[in-house]
Tab-separated table of C-alpha atoms in Angstrom:
chain	number	residue	atom	x	y	z
H	1	MET	CA	-35.180	33.891	12.127
H	2	PRO	CA	-33.554	30.460	13.228
H	3	THR	CA	-32.582	30.275	16.935
H	4	ILE	CA	-29.018	29.768	17.910
H	5	SER	CA	-29.606	26.157	18.841
H	6	LYS	CA	-30.936	25.603	15.487
H	7	LEU	CA	-27.983	27.524	13.861
H	8	GLU	CA	-25.584	25.258	16.030
H	9	SER	CA	-27.118	22.171	15.084
H	10	ARG	CA	-27.297	22.830	11.226
H	11	SER	CA	-23.451	23.731	11.556
H	12	MET	CA	-22.956	20.142	13.742
H	13	LYS	CA	-24.778	18.448	10.729
H	14	LEU	CA	-22.732	20.281	8.075
H	15	ALA	CA	-19.392	19.339	10.168
H	16	LEU	CA	-20.565	15.640	9.702
H	17	VAL	CA	-21.350	15.835	5.971
H	18	ALA	CA	-17.803	17.545	5.740
H	19	GLY	CA	-16.005	14.918	7.726
H	20	ALA	CA	-17.629	11.974	5.732
H	21	MET	CA	-16.751	13.818	2.664
H	22	MET	CA	-13.050	14.162	3.667
H	23	VAL	CA	-13.216	10.104	4.220
H	24	ILE	CA	-14.655	9.387	0.576
H	25	ILE	CA	-12.296	12.027	-1.010
H	26	THR	CA	-9.144	10.749	0.519
H	27	ALA	CA	-10.243	6.836	-0.263
H	28	ILE	CA	-11.015	7.973	-3.760
H	29	GLN	CA	-7.510	9.406	-4.266
H	30	PHE	CA	-5.837	6.577	-3.124
H	31	VAL	CA	-7.835	4.494	-5.276
H	32	ALA	CA	-7.605	6.826	-8.207
H	33	ALA	CA	-3.779	7.132	-7.771
H	34	ARG	CA	-3.466	3.528	-7.854
H	35	PHE	CA	-5.398	2.876	-10.976
H	36	SER	CA	-3.219	5.514	-12.884
H	37	LEU	CA	-0.081	4.020	-11.547
H	38	ARG	CA	-1.377	0.446	-12.956
H	39	GLU	CA	-1.998	2.057	-16.153
H	40	HIS	CA	-0.088	4.853	-17.990
H	41	LEU	CA	1.189	7.420	-15.066
H	42	THR	CA	3.793	7.478	-12.928
H	43	ALA	CA	4.448	8.600	-9.224
H	44	ALA	CA	5.981	12.107	-10.548
H	45	ASP	CA	2.871	12.614	-12.968
H	46	ILE	CA	0.336	12.261	-10.309
H	47	ALA	CA	2.638	14.648	-8.061
H	48	ILE	CA	2.562	17.094	-10.945
H	49	LEU	CA	-0.997	16.800	-11.606
H	50	ARG	CA	-1.863	17.175	-7.752
H	51	TYR	CA	0.028	20.424	-7.690
H	52	ALA	CA	-1.270	21.750	-11.067
H	53	GLY	CA	-4.683	21.549	-9.594
H	54	ALA	CA	-4.091	22.687	-6.051
H	55	SER	CA	-1.920	25.826	-7.661
H	56	VAL	CA	-5.377	26.938	-9.395
H	57	VAL	CA	-7.082	26.962	-5.644
H	58	PHE	CA	-4.464	28.252	-3.637
H	59	LEU	CA	-2.067	30.549	-5.619
H	60	PRO	CA	-4.880	33.269	-6.052
H	61	ILE	CA	-5.291	33.101	-2.072
H	62	ILE	CA	-1.863	33.909	-1.653
H	63	TRP	CA	-2.238	36.776	-4.424
H	64	MET	CA	-4.970	38.026	-2.676
H	65	THR	CA	-3.483	37.769	0.704
H	66	GLY	CA	-0.061	39.045	-0.089
H	67	LEU	CA	3.395	37.673	0.989
H	68	ALA	CA	3.604	39.379	4.307
H	69	LYS	CA	2.853	36.102	6.384
H	70	LEU	CA	5.029	34.078	3.873
H	71	LYS	CA	7.803	36.502	4.921
H	72	ILE	CA	7.465	36.127	8.740
H	73	LEU	CA	7.541	32.153	8.207
H	74	GLY	CA	10.674	32.567	6.714
H	75	LEU	CA	12.209	30.916	3.634
H	76	ARG	CA	14.321	28.451	5.797
H	77	ARG	CA	11.178	27.242	7.735
H	78	ALA	CA	9.019	27.083	4.941
H	79	ALA	CA	11.618	25.121	2.658
H	80	ILE	CA	11.928	22.443	5.531
H	81	LEU	CA	8.187	22.078	5.993
H	82	THR	CA	7.768	21.837	2.013
H	83	LEU	CA	10.097	18.962	1.972
H	84	LEU	CA	8.380	17.236	4.623
H	85	VAL	CA	4.807	17.642	3.313
H	86	GLY	CA	5.189	19.360	-0.098
H	87	LEU	CA	6.012	17.853	-3.437
H	88	PRO	CA	8.229	14.871	-1.777
H	89	TYR	CA	5.163	13.778	0.252
H	90	PRO	CA	2.652	12.830	-2.095
H	91	LEU	CA	5.892	11.286	-4.354
H	92	LEU	CA	6.602	8.973	-1.753
H	93	ILE	CA	3.232	7.635	-1.316
H	94	ASN	CA	2.443	7.287	-5.275
H	95	TRP	CA	5.740	5.609	-5.297
H	96	GLY	CA	4.494	3.250	-2.506
H	97	LEU	CA	1.027	2.794	-4.522
H	98	SER	CA	3.144	1.598	-7.450
H	99	TYR	CA	4.157	-1.521	-5.616
H	100	ALA	CA	1.297	-1.800	-2.916
H	101	PRO	CA	-2.562	-1.815	-3.083
H	102	ALA	CA	-4.391	1.168	-2.153
H	103	ALA	CA	-5.755	-0.404	0.931
H	104	HIS	CA	-2.257	-0.589	2.248
H	105	ALA	CA	-1.562	2.928	1.725
H	106	ALA	CA	-5.433	3.821	3.526
H	107	ALA	CA	-4.281	1.792	6.603
H	108	ILE	CA	-0.462	2.288	6.856
H	109	CYS	CA	-0.562	5.711	6.287
H	110	PRO	CA	-3.045	7.064	8.995
H	111	ALA	CA	-1.520	4.484	11.429
H	112	SER	CA	1.785	5.657	11.216
H	113	ILE	CA	0.987	9.155	11.407
H	114	VAL	CA	-0.736	8.454	14.956
H	115	PHE	CA	2.118	6.427	16.088
H	116	PHE	CA	5.137	8.591	15.184
H	117	SER	CA	3.072	11.803	16.412
H	118	PHE	CA	2.952	10.236	19.629
H	119	ALA	CA	6.534	9.302	19.643
H	120	LEU	CA	7.674	12.483	18.300
H	121	SER	CA	5.794	14.589	20.481
H	122	ARG	CA	6.778	12.492	23.411
H	123	ILE	CA	10.449	12.985	22.557
H	124	VAL	CA	10.658	16.746	21.921
H	125	PHE	CA	7.381	18.298	23.934
H	126	LYS	CA	7.722	15.763	26.553
H	127	ASP	CA	3.904	15.258	26.643
H	128	ARG	CA	2.092	13.460	29.451
H	129	VAL	CA	0.440	10.258	27.867
H	130	SER	CA	-2.698	8.680	29.362
H	131	ASN	CA	-2.881	5.140	29.858
H	132	LEU	CA	-5.937	4.971	27.322
H	133	ARG	CA	-3.484	6.707	24.468
H	134	LEU	CA	-0.758	4.192	25.234
H	135	VAL	CA	-3.460	1.252	24.781
H	136	GLY	CA	-4.423	2.997	21.669
H	137	ILE	CA	-0.817	3.182	20.292
H	138	ALA	CA	-0.089	-0.604	21.298
H	139	THR	CA	-3.213	-1.485	19.529
H	140	ILE	CA	-2.026	0.112	16.129
H	141	MET	CA	1.333	-1.454	16.403
H	142	VAL	CA	-0.236	-4.825	16.605
H	143	GLY	CA	-2.429	-4.088	13.643
H	144	LEU	CA	0.411	-2.615	11.869
H	145	LEU	CA	2.330	-5.905	12.309
H	146	ILE	CA	-0.617	-7.872	11.464
H	147	PHE	CA	-1.242	-6.204	8.375
H	148	VAL	CA	1.986	-6.087	7.094
H	149	PHE	CA	3.484	-9.586	7.990
H	150	HIS	CA	0.262	-11.773	7.787
H	151	GLN	CA	0.861	-15.218	6.544
H	152	GLU	CA	-0.641	-14.378	3.276
H	153	THR	CA	1.432	-11.296	2.383
H	154	GLY	CA	2.778	-11.171	-1.240
H	155	THR	CA	5.851	-9.833	-2.585
H	156	VAL	CA	8.920	-8.084	-1.503
H	157	GLU	CA	7.746	-5.342	-3.779
H	158	THR	CA	4.450	-5.016	-1.564
H	159	LEU	CA	6.504	-4.745	1.608
H	160	PHE	CA	8.893	-2.212	-0.053
H	161	GLY	CA	5.710	-0.288	-0.745
H	162	ASP	CA	4.394	-0.508	3.125
H	163	LEU	CA	7.785	0.801	4.016
H	164	LEU	CA	7.378	3.858	2.028
H	165	PHE	CA	3.727	4.671	3.376
H	166	ALA	CA	5.411	4.346	6.979
H	167	GLY	CA	8.035	6.900	5.708
H	168	SER	CA	5.364	9.029	4.730
H	169	GLY	CA	3.840	8.793	8.357
H	170	VAL	CA	7.212	10.055	9.554
H	171	MET	CA	7.280	12.826	7.646
H	172	PHE	CA	3.957	13.968	8.250
H	173	SER	CA	4.463	13.405	11.879
H	174	ALA	CA	7.664	15.568	11.989
H	175	TYR	CA	5.680	18.298	10.070
H	176	ALA	CA	3.231	18.480	12.675
H	177	VAL	CA	5.431	18.656	15.309
H	178	LEU	CA	7.418	21.566	13.666
H	179	VAL	CA	4.171	23.487	13.041
H	180	ARG	CA	3.847	23.055	16.726
H	181	ARG	CA	7.078	24.008	17.897
H	182	TRP	CA	7.270	27.002	15.664
H	183	ALA	CA	3.459	28.117	15.981
H	184	VAL	CA	2.688	28.309	12.581
H	185	ASP	CA	-0.306	29.554	11.201
H	186	PRO	CA	-1.895	26.565	9.201
H	187	VAL	CA	-2.848	28.469	6.391
H	188	THR	CA	0.361	30.327	6.073
H	189	ALA	CA	1.978	27.027	6.206
H	190	THR	CA	-0.568	25.559	3.638
H	191	ALA	CA	0.122	28.484	1.454
H	192	ALA	CA	3.901	28.249	1.783
H	193	ILE	CA	4.185	24.530	0.810
H	194	VAL	CA	2.229	25.051	-2.288
H	195	LEU	CA	4.035	27.939	-3.485
H	196	LEU	CA	7.218	26.094	-2.985
H	197	SER	CA	6.081	22.966	-4.437
H	198	CYS	CA	4.825	24.609	-7.554
H	199	LEU	CA	8.405	25.951	-7.896
H	200	LEU	CA	9.524	22.650	-8.033
H	201	VAL	CA	7.218	20.895	-10.096
H	202	PRO	CA	8.852	22.136	-13.686
H	203	LEU	CA	11.991	20.378	-12.488
H	204	LEU	CA	10.111	17.301	-11.731
H	205	ALA	CA	8.166	17.604	-15.382
H	206	ILE	CA	11.763	17.992	-16.959
H	207	TYR	CA	14.037	15.296	-15.364
H	208	ALA	CA	11.541	12.587	-14.179
H	209	ARG	CA	10.265	9.529	-15.988
H	210	SER	CA	6.694	10.261	-17.436
H	211	GLY	CA	3.892	8.521	-18.771
H	212	LEU	CA	1.596	11.605	-19.689
H	213	SER	CA	2.105	11.084	-23.437
H	214	ALA	CA	0.364	7.607	-23.209
H	215	ALA	CA	-2.511	8.684	-21.039
H	216	SER	CA	-5.862	10.011	-22.121
H	217	ALA	CA	-6.777	13.233	-21.467
H	218	SER	CA	-9.869	12.026	-19.523
H	219	GLU	CA	-7.193	10.240	-17.188
H	220	ILE	CA	-5.204	13.146	-16.654
H	221	GLY	CA	-8.083	15.505	-16.003
H	222	ALA	CA	-9.570	13.208	-13.596
H	223	GLN	CA	-6.498	13.284	-11.806
H	224	ILE	CA	-6.192	16.915	-11.900
H	225	VAL	CA	-9.434	17.047	-10.325
H	226	ILE	CA	-9.165	14.319	-8.023
H	227	GLN	CA	-5.482	14.829	-6.508
H	228	GLY	CA	-5.722	18.682	-6.843
H	229	PHE	CA	-8.974	20.144	-6.550
H	230	LEU	CA	-10.321	17.498	-4.189
H	231	ALA	CA	-7.268	15.838	-2.315
H	232	GLY	CA	-5.095	18.972	-2.485
H	233	ALA	CA	-7.743	21.763	-1.735
H	234	ALA	CA	-11.345	20.205	-0.639
H	235	ALA	CA	-10.407	17.730	1.622
H	236	MET	CA	-8.446	19.968	3.763
H	237	PHE	CA	-10.813	22.613	3.862
H	238	LEU	CA	-13.452	20.082	4.937
H	239	TYR	CA	-11.479	18.515	7.530
H	240	THR	CA	-10.516	22.029	9.051
H	241	TYR	CA	-14.425	22.895	8.981
H	242	ALA	CA	-15.045	19.548	10.851
H	243	VAL	CA	-12.482	20.335	13.478
H	244	SER	CA	-13.659	23.975	13.913
H	245	HIS	CA	-17.437	22.726	14.671
H	246	LEU	CA	-16.870	19.197	16.110
H	247	GLY	CA	-13.679	19.959	17.944
H	248	PRO	CA	-9.990	18.162	17.263
H	249	GLN	CA	-11.401	14.747	19.273
H	250	ILE	CA	-14.554	14.298	17.524
H	251	ALA	CA	-13.295	15.443	14.009
H	252	SER	CA	-10.321	12.897	14.623
H	253	LEU	CA	-12.649	10.134	14.433
H	254	PHE	CA	-13.234	10.588	10.700
H	255	MET	CA	-9.600	9.206	10.115
H	256	PRO	CA	-10.040	5.523	11.233
H	257	CYS	CA	-13.053	5.531	8.610
H	258	VAL	CA	-10.441	6.021	5.823
H	259	PRO	CA	-9.186	2.530	5.590
H	260	ILE	CA	-12.489	0.933	5.494
H	261	ALA	CA	-13.570	3.038	2.855
H	262	THR	CA	-10.588	2.589	0.699
H	263	ALA	CA	-10.700	-1.043	1.229
H	264	VAL	CA	-14.297	-1.063	-0.069
H	265	THR	CA	-13.505	1.514	-3.047
H	266	GLY	CA	-10.520	-0.569	-3.658
H	267	MET	CA	-12.267	-4.150	-3.960
H	268	MET	CA	-15.124	-2.288	-6.246
H	269	VAL	CA	-12.743	-0.430	-8.675
H	270	LEU	CA	-9.607	-2.250	-8.623
H	271	GLY	CA	-10.717	-5.792	-7.309
H	272	GLU	CA	-7.871	-5.368	-4.860
H	273	VAL	CA	-9.398	-7.809	-2.097
H	274	PRO	CA	-7.480	-7.554	1.185
H	275	ALA	CA	-6.502	-10.759	2.907
H	276	SER	CA	-8.826	-12.022	5.829
H	277	ALA	CA	-5.970	-11.357	8.308
H	278	GLN	CA	-5.503	-7.685	6.870
H	279	PHE	CA	-9.400	-6.994	7.252
H	280	LEU	CA	-8.958	-7.894	10.966
H	281	ALA	CA	-5.724	-5.752	11.115
H	282	ILE	CA	-7.760	-2.577	9.724
H	283	ALA	CA	-10.442	-3.254	12.450
H	284	ILE	CA	-7.551	-3.174	15.305
H	285	MET	CA	-5.781	-0.083	14.028
H	286	THR	CA	-9.383	1.463	13.577
H	287	ALA	CA	-9.997	0.677	16.985
H	288	GLY	CA	-6.271	1.923	18.240
H	289	MET	CA	-6.833	5.321	16.523
H	290	ILE	CA	-10.359	5.675	17.924
H	291	LEU	CA	-9.082	4.992	21.789
H	292	PRO	CA	-7.089	8.113	21.846
H	293	ALA	CA	-9.387	10.317	20.441
H	294	LEU	CA	-12.397	9.076	23.182
H	295	GLN	CA	-9.848	10.460	25.921
H	296	ARG	CA	-11.458	13.252	27.702
H	297	SER	CA	-9.352	16.542	28.244
C-alpha cells in the first residue's frame, strides 16, 4: 500500500496535469468559437450549444442532489448570478469574438478579471492590498493598454470586440464579489446558473439570428463537445481539482498561461498572428497576473 507522501505526490502531479488540461481546453474554446463565428455560427448559436452540452452534465446532478440548496440560495440571487456569468456571459464573449481575434479574448478576459476583481473587492470589502499586488495590477493595466492601443492596431471593430471582452471581465468579477458577499456554495451557484440559463435557451433559439442550418453536423457536434462538455463542465472541474490539491495561489498561476496557449493555437488554426507589440503586451500581462499569486499570505 503506497505511503501518504506517495499519495500526496501523485495527487499533486494529477493536479498539475489538471491545470495544464484546463489551460488547453480554454485556449481551444476561444479558437473554436472564433473559427465557427468566421464560418457559419452566430454568438447566440455557440451560447446555445454551450448550454446544450453543459446541461447533459449538470442537470442530472441537480436531479440527484435535489433542489433544497437552490431554494436556500433563492430565486433573486440565482437570477442575478445567472445574468452575470450565465447565458449572457458567453454571449458577450462570443459577440466580441465576432469582431476581434481569439488571442485578444484570451489576453483581455483574464487580465480584466484580475483587475476588476481587485477594484471591486477593494471597494466592497475594503481589502488590504500588498505592494506586490499593486505592482501586479499596474503591470496588467500597462499590458492591456499596449495590447489594445498598439501602433499596429486594426479597425474600430477590433476595438469594439476588445471592449466586450473587458466587459465580460467586469461581469465575472462582480459575480465573484457577490459569491463571497453572500457566502454562496460554488456547486450550488453553478447548478443554479446552468439551470436558469437552460430555461432561457429556448427564447434565444427562437428570437436570435442563427446560422445552425448552414453549419454541418460535425461543426455543431464539435461545438457541443468543446463549449459544453469541455469548457462548460470539464474545465470547471479540472480547475477546482487543481485548487483543492495545490492551493489557490499556485493554481492561479495556470491562468496567465491561457493567453500564450491561445495565441499559439490561434496562429496554427486560424492564421491569426498577433503583432509584435501584442506579444510584448501578453508577456507584460502574464507577469502582472503572476506577481499577486506569488504573494505569501
